[in-house]
Tab-separated table of C-alpha atoms in Angstrom:
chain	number	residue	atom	x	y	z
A	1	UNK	CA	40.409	-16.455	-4.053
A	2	UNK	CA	42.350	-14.264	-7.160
A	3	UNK	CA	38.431	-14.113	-8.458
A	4	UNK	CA	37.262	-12.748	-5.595
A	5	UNK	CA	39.876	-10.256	-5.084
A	6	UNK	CA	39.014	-8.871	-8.468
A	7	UNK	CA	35.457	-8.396	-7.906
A	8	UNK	CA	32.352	-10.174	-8.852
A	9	UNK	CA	32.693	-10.942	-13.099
A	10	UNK	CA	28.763	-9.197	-13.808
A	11	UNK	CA	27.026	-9.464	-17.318
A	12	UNK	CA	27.681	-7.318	-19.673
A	13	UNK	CA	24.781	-6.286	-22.053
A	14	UNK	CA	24.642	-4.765	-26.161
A	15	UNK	CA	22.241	-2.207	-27.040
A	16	UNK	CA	20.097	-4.770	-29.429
A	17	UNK	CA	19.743	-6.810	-25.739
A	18	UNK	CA	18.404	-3.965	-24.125
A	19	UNK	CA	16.054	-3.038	-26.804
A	20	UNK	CA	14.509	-6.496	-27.563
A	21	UNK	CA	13.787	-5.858	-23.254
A	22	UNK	CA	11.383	-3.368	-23.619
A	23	UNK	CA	7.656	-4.363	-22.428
A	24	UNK	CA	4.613	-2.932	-23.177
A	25	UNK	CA	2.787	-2.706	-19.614
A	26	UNK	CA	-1.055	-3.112	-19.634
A	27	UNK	CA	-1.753	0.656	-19.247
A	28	UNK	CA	0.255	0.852	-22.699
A	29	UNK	CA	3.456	2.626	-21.606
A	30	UNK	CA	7.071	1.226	-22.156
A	31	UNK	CA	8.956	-0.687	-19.732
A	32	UNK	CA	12.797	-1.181	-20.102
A	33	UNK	CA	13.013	-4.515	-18.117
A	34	UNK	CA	16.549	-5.002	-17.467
A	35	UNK	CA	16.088	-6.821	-13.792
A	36	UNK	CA	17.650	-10.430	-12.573
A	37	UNK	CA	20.287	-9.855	-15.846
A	38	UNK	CA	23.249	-10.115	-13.208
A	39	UNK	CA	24.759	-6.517	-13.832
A	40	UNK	CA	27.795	-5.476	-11.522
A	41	UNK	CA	27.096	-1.903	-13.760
A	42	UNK	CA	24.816	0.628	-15.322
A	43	UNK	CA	24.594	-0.365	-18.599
A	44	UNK	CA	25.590	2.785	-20.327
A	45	UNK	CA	23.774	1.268	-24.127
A	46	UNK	CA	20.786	2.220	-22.421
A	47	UNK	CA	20.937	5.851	-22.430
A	48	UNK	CA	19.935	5.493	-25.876
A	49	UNK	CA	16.550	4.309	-24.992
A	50	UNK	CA	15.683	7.314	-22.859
A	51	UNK	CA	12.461	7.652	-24.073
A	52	UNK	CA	11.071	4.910	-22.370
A	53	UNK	CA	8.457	5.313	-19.662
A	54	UNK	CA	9.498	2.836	-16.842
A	55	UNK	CA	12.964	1.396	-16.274
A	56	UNK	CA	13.906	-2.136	-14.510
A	57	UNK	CA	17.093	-2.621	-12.676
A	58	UNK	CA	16.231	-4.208	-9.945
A	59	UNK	CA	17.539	-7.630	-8.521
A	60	UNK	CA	20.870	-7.288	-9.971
A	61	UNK	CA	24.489	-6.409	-8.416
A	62	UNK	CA	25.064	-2.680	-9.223
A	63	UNK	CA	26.742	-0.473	-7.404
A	64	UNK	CA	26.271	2.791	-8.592
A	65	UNK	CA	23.756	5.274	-10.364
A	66	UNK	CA	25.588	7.573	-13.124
A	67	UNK	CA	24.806	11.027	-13.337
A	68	UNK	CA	23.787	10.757	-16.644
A	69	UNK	CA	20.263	8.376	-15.639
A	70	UNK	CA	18.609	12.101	-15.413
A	71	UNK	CA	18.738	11.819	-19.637
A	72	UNK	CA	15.452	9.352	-19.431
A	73	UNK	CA	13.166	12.942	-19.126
A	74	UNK	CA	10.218	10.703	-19.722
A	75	UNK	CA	10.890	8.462	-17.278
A	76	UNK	CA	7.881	7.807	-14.302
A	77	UNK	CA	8.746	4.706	-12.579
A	78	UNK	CA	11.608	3.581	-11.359
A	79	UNK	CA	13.089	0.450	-9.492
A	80	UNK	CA	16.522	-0.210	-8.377
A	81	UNK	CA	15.129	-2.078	-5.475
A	82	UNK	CA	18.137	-5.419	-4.359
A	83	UNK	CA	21.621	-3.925	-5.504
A	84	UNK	CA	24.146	-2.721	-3.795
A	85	UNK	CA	23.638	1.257	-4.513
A	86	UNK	CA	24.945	3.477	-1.678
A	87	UNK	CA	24.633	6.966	-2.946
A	88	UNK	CA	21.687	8.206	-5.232
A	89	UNK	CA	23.172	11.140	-8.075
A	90	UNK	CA	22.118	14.099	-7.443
A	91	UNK	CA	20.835	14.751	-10.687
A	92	UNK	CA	17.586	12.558	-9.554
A	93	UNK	CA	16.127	15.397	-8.850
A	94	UNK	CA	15.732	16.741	-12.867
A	95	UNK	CA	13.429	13.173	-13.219
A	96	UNK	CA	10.525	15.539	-12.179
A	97	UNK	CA	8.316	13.461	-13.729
A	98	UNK	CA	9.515	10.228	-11.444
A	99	UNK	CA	5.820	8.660	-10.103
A	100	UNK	CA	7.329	5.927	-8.181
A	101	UNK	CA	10.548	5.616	-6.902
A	102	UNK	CA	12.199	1.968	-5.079
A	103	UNK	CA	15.469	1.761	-3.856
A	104	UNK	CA	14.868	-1.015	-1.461
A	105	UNK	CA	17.248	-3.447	-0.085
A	106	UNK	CA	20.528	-2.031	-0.859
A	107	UNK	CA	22.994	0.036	0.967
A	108	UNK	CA	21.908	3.432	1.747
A	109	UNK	CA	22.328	5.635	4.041
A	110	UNK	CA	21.584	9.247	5.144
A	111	UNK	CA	24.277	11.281	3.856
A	112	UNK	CA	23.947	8.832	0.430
A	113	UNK	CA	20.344	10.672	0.058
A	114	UNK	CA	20.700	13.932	-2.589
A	115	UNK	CA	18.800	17.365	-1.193
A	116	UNK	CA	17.781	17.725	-4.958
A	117	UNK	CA	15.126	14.577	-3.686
A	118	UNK	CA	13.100	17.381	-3.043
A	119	UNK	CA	12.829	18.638	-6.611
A	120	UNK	CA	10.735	15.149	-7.145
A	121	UNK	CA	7.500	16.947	-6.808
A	122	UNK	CA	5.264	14.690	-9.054
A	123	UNK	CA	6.673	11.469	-6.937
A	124	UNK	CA	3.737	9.446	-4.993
A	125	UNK	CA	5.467	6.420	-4.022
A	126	UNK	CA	8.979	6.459	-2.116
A	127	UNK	CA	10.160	3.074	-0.815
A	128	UNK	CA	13.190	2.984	0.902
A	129	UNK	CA	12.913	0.217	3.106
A	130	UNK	CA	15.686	-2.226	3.847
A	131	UNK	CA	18.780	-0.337	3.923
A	132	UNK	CA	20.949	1.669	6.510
A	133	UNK	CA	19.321	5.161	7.066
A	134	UNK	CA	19.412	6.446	10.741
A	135	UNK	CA	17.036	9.406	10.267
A	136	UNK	CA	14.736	10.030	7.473
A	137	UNK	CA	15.762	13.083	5.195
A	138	UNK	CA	13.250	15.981	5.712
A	139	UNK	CA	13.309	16.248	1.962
A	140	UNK	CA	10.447	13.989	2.107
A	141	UNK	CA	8.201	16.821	3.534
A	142	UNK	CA	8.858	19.178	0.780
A	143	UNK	CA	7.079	15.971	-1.570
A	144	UNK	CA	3.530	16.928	-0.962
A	145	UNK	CA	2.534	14.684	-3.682
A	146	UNK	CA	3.090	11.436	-1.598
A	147	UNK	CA	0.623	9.140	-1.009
A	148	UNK	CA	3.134	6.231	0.317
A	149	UNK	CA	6.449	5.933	1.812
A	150	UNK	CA	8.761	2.844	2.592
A	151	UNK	CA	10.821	3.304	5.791
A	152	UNK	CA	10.345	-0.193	7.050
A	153	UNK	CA	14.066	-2.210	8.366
A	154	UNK	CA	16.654	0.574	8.759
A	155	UNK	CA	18.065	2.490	11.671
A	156	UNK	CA	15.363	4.669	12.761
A	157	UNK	CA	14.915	6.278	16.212
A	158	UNK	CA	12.603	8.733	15.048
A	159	UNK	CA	10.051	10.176	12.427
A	160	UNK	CA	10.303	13.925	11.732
A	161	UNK	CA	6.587	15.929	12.688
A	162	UNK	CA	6.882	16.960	8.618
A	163	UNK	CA	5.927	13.578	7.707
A	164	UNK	CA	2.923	13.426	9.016
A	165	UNK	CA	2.027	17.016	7.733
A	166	UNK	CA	2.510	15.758	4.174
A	167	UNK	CA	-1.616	16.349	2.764
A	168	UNK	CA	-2.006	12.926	0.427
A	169	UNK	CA	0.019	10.506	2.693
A	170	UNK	CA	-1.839	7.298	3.443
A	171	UNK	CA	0.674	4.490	3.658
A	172	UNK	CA	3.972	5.048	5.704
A	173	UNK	CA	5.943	1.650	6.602
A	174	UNK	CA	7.879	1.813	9.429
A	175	UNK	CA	8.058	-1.358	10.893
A	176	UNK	CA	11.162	-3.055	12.739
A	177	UNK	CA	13.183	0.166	13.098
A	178	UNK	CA	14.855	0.915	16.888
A	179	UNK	CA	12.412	3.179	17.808
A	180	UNK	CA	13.085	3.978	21.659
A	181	UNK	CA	8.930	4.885	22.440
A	182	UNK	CA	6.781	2.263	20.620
A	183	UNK	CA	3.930	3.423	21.820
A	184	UNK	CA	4.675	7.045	20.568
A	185	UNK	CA	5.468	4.979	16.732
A	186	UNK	CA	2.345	3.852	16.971
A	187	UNK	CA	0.415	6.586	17.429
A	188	UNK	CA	2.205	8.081	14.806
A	189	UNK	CA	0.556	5.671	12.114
A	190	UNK	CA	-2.821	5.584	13.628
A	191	UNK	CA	-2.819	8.869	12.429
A	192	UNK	CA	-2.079	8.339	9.262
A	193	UNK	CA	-4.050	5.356	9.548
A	194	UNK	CA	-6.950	8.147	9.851
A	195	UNK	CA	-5.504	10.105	7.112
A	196	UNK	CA	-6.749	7.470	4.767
A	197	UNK	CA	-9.749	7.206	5.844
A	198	UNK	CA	-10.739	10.841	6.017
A	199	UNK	CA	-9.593	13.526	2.775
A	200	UNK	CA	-11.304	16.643	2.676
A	201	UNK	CA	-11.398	19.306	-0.397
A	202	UNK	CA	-13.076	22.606	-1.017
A	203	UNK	CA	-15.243	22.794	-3.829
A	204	UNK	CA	-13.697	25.760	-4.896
A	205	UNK	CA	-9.764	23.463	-5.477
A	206	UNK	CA	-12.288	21.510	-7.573
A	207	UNK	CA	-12.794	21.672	-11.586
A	208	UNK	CA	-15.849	21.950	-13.080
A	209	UNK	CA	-16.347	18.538	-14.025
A	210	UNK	CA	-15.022	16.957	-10.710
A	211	UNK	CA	-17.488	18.937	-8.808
A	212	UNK	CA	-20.024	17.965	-10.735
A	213	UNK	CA	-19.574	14.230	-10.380
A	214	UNK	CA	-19.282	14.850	-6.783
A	215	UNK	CA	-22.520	16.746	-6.647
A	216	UNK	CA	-24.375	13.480	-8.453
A	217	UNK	CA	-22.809	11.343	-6.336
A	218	UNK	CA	-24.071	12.855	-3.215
A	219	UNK	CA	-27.309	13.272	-5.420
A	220	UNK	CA	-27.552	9.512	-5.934
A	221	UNK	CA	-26.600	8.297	-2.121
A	222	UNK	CA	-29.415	10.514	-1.150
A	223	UNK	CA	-32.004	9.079	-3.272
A	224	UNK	CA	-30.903	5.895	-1.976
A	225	UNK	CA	-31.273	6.896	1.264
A	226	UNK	CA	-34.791	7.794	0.482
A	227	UNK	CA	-35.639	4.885	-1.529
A	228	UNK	CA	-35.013	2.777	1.565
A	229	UNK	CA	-37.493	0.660	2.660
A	230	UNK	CA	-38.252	-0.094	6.268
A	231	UNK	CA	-37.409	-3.486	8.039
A	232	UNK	CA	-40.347	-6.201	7.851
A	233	UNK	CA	-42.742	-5.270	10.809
A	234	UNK	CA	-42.635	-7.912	13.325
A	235	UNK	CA	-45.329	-9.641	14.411
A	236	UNK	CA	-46.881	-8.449	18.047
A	237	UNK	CA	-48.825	-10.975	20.739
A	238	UNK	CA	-49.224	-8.814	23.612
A	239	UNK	CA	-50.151	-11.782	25.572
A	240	UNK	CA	-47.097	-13.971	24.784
A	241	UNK	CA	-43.837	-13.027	26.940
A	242	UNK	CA	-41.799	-14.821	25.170
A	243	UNK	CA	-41.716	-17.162	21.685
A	244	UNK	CA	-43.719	-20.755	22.690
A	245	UNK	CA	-43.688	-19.737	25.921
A	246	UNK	CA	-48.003	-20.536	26.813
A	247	UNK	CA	-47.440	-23.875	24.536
A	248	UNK	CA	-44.754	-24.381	27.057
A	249	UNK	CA	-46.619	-24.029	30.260
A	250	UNK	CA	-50.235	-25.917	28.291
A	251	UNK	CA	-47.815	-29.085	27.875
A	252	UNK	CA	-46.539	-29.410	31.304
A	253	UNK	CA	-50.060	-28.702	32.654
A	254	UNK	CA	-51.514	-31.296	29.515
A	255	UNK	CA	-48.854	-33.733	31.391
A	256	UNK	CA	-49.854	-33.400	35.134
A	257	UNK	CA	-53.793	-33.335	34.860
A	258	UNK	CA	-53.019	-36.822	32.044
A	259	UNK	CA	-52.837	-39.822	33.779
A	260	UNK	CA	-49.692	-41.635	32.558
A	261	UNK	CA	-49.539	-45.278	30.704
A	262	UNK	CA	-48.400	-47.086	33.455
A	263	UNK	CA	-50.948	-45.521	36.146
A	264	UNK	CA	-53.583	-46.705	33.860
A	265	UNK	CA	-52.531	-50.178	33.789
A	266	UNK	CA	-51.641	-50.423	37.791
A	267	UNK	CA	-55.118	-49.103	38.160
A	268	UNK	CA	-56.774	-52.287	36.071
A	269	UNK	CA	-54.456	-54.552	37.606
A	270	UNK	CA	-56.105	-53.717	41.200
């Protein structure tokens, strides 16, 4: 019980640990993969490797994100997804070049959310699923860049209108939240539902060689279109209703006007 009054005893890792972590991902950038280590702490060692592209600390038992993590400038994914993080730093918001952000299952909640979120403007993936928000923090509609969000197992009651005025969203998880008008949820993600299937742009937002491969694409699906060939032509008996249907009626009448086996033989027999 002394043990436990102390706190949980977490890992504790060198610098020469943390660099013989870093992967090579398969689009050739550099992942710091520091996750299921069992660290009670930010590893502060690993400020020396901020020029890493993606950073692992997921699935271990932290409890709280320094100030100083805004020194990885280069930094575009990031998972902290299964601790037990309450409060983001607010100097998240300098990561401006942050892709993907998960902070999943731990132990936020509203006020533990930084305004500066909203400084995040290159960010396309958000999840924040699993924890203890009670409304979602209308920061998220100033990150126009999002194509999905994570709400999914908080506190919920409702989804702010800005949310579904963000231009590029086409995932939103919101699922087993305490919403009061199910029926209103879900037409709330039908319509992003029909976000994803519909994006419209000007040719005028596009550059020059974007618009061109649009133009040959529409090019090509109309040649196809043209190149179509029509259905076999089916064959026409304007004197048969339906398939077999005179073979049909030729048998029974074959079978009435046919004297039968047996007839023939009662007929010999007399």
């Amino acid at each position: 019980m002394a043990q436990v009054g102390r706190g949980i005893k977490g890992k504790k890792i060198t610098f020469n640990v943390a660099k013989n972590c870093i992967r090579i991902t398969f689009d050739g950038k550099r992942r710091l993969d520091l996750s299921k280590m069992g660290l009670t702490s930010f590893p502060k060692c690993i400020l020396r490797l901020n020029d890493v592209d993606e950073l692992d600390l997921s699935r271990n038992m932290i409890r709280k994100i320094p100030e100083s993590i805004s020194k990885f400038q280069n930094l575009r994914w990031l998972d902290l997804h299964s601790n037990y993080i309450d409060k983001l730093p607010e100097s998240i918001g300098q990561m401006t070049t942050l892709l993907y952000l998960n902070i999943s299952n731990n132990k936020l909640t509203t006020n533990g959310l930084p305004v500066e979120l909203n400084q995040l403007k290159n960010i396309r993936t958000v999840n924040l699923g699993l924890n203890h928000l009670d409304s979602v923090p209308t920061t998220l509609g100033a990150l126009k860049e999002l194509h999905e969000v994570g709400l999914n197992d908080n506190l919920l009651k409702t989804i702010p209108a800005n949310i579904s005025k963000l231009p590029k969203l086409k995932k939103l998880n919101t699922k087993r939240n305490p919403f009061p008008d199910t029926e209103q949820s879900t037409s709330f993600i039908d319509s992003i539902k029909r976000m994803e299937n519909l994006y419209l742009v000007d040719a005028k937002d596009l550059c020059g060689p974007c618009l061109r491969k649009c133009q040959l694409a529409r090019e090509n699906l109309n040649k196809m279109k043209s190149m179509v060939l029509p259905g076999p032509r089916k064959a026409i008996f304007p004197n048969l209703v339906s398939p077999n249907s005179m073979a049909k009626d030729s048998k029974e009448d074959w079978r009435m006007r046919t004297p039968s086996w047996n007839s023939l033989r009662q007929r010999q027999e007399e």
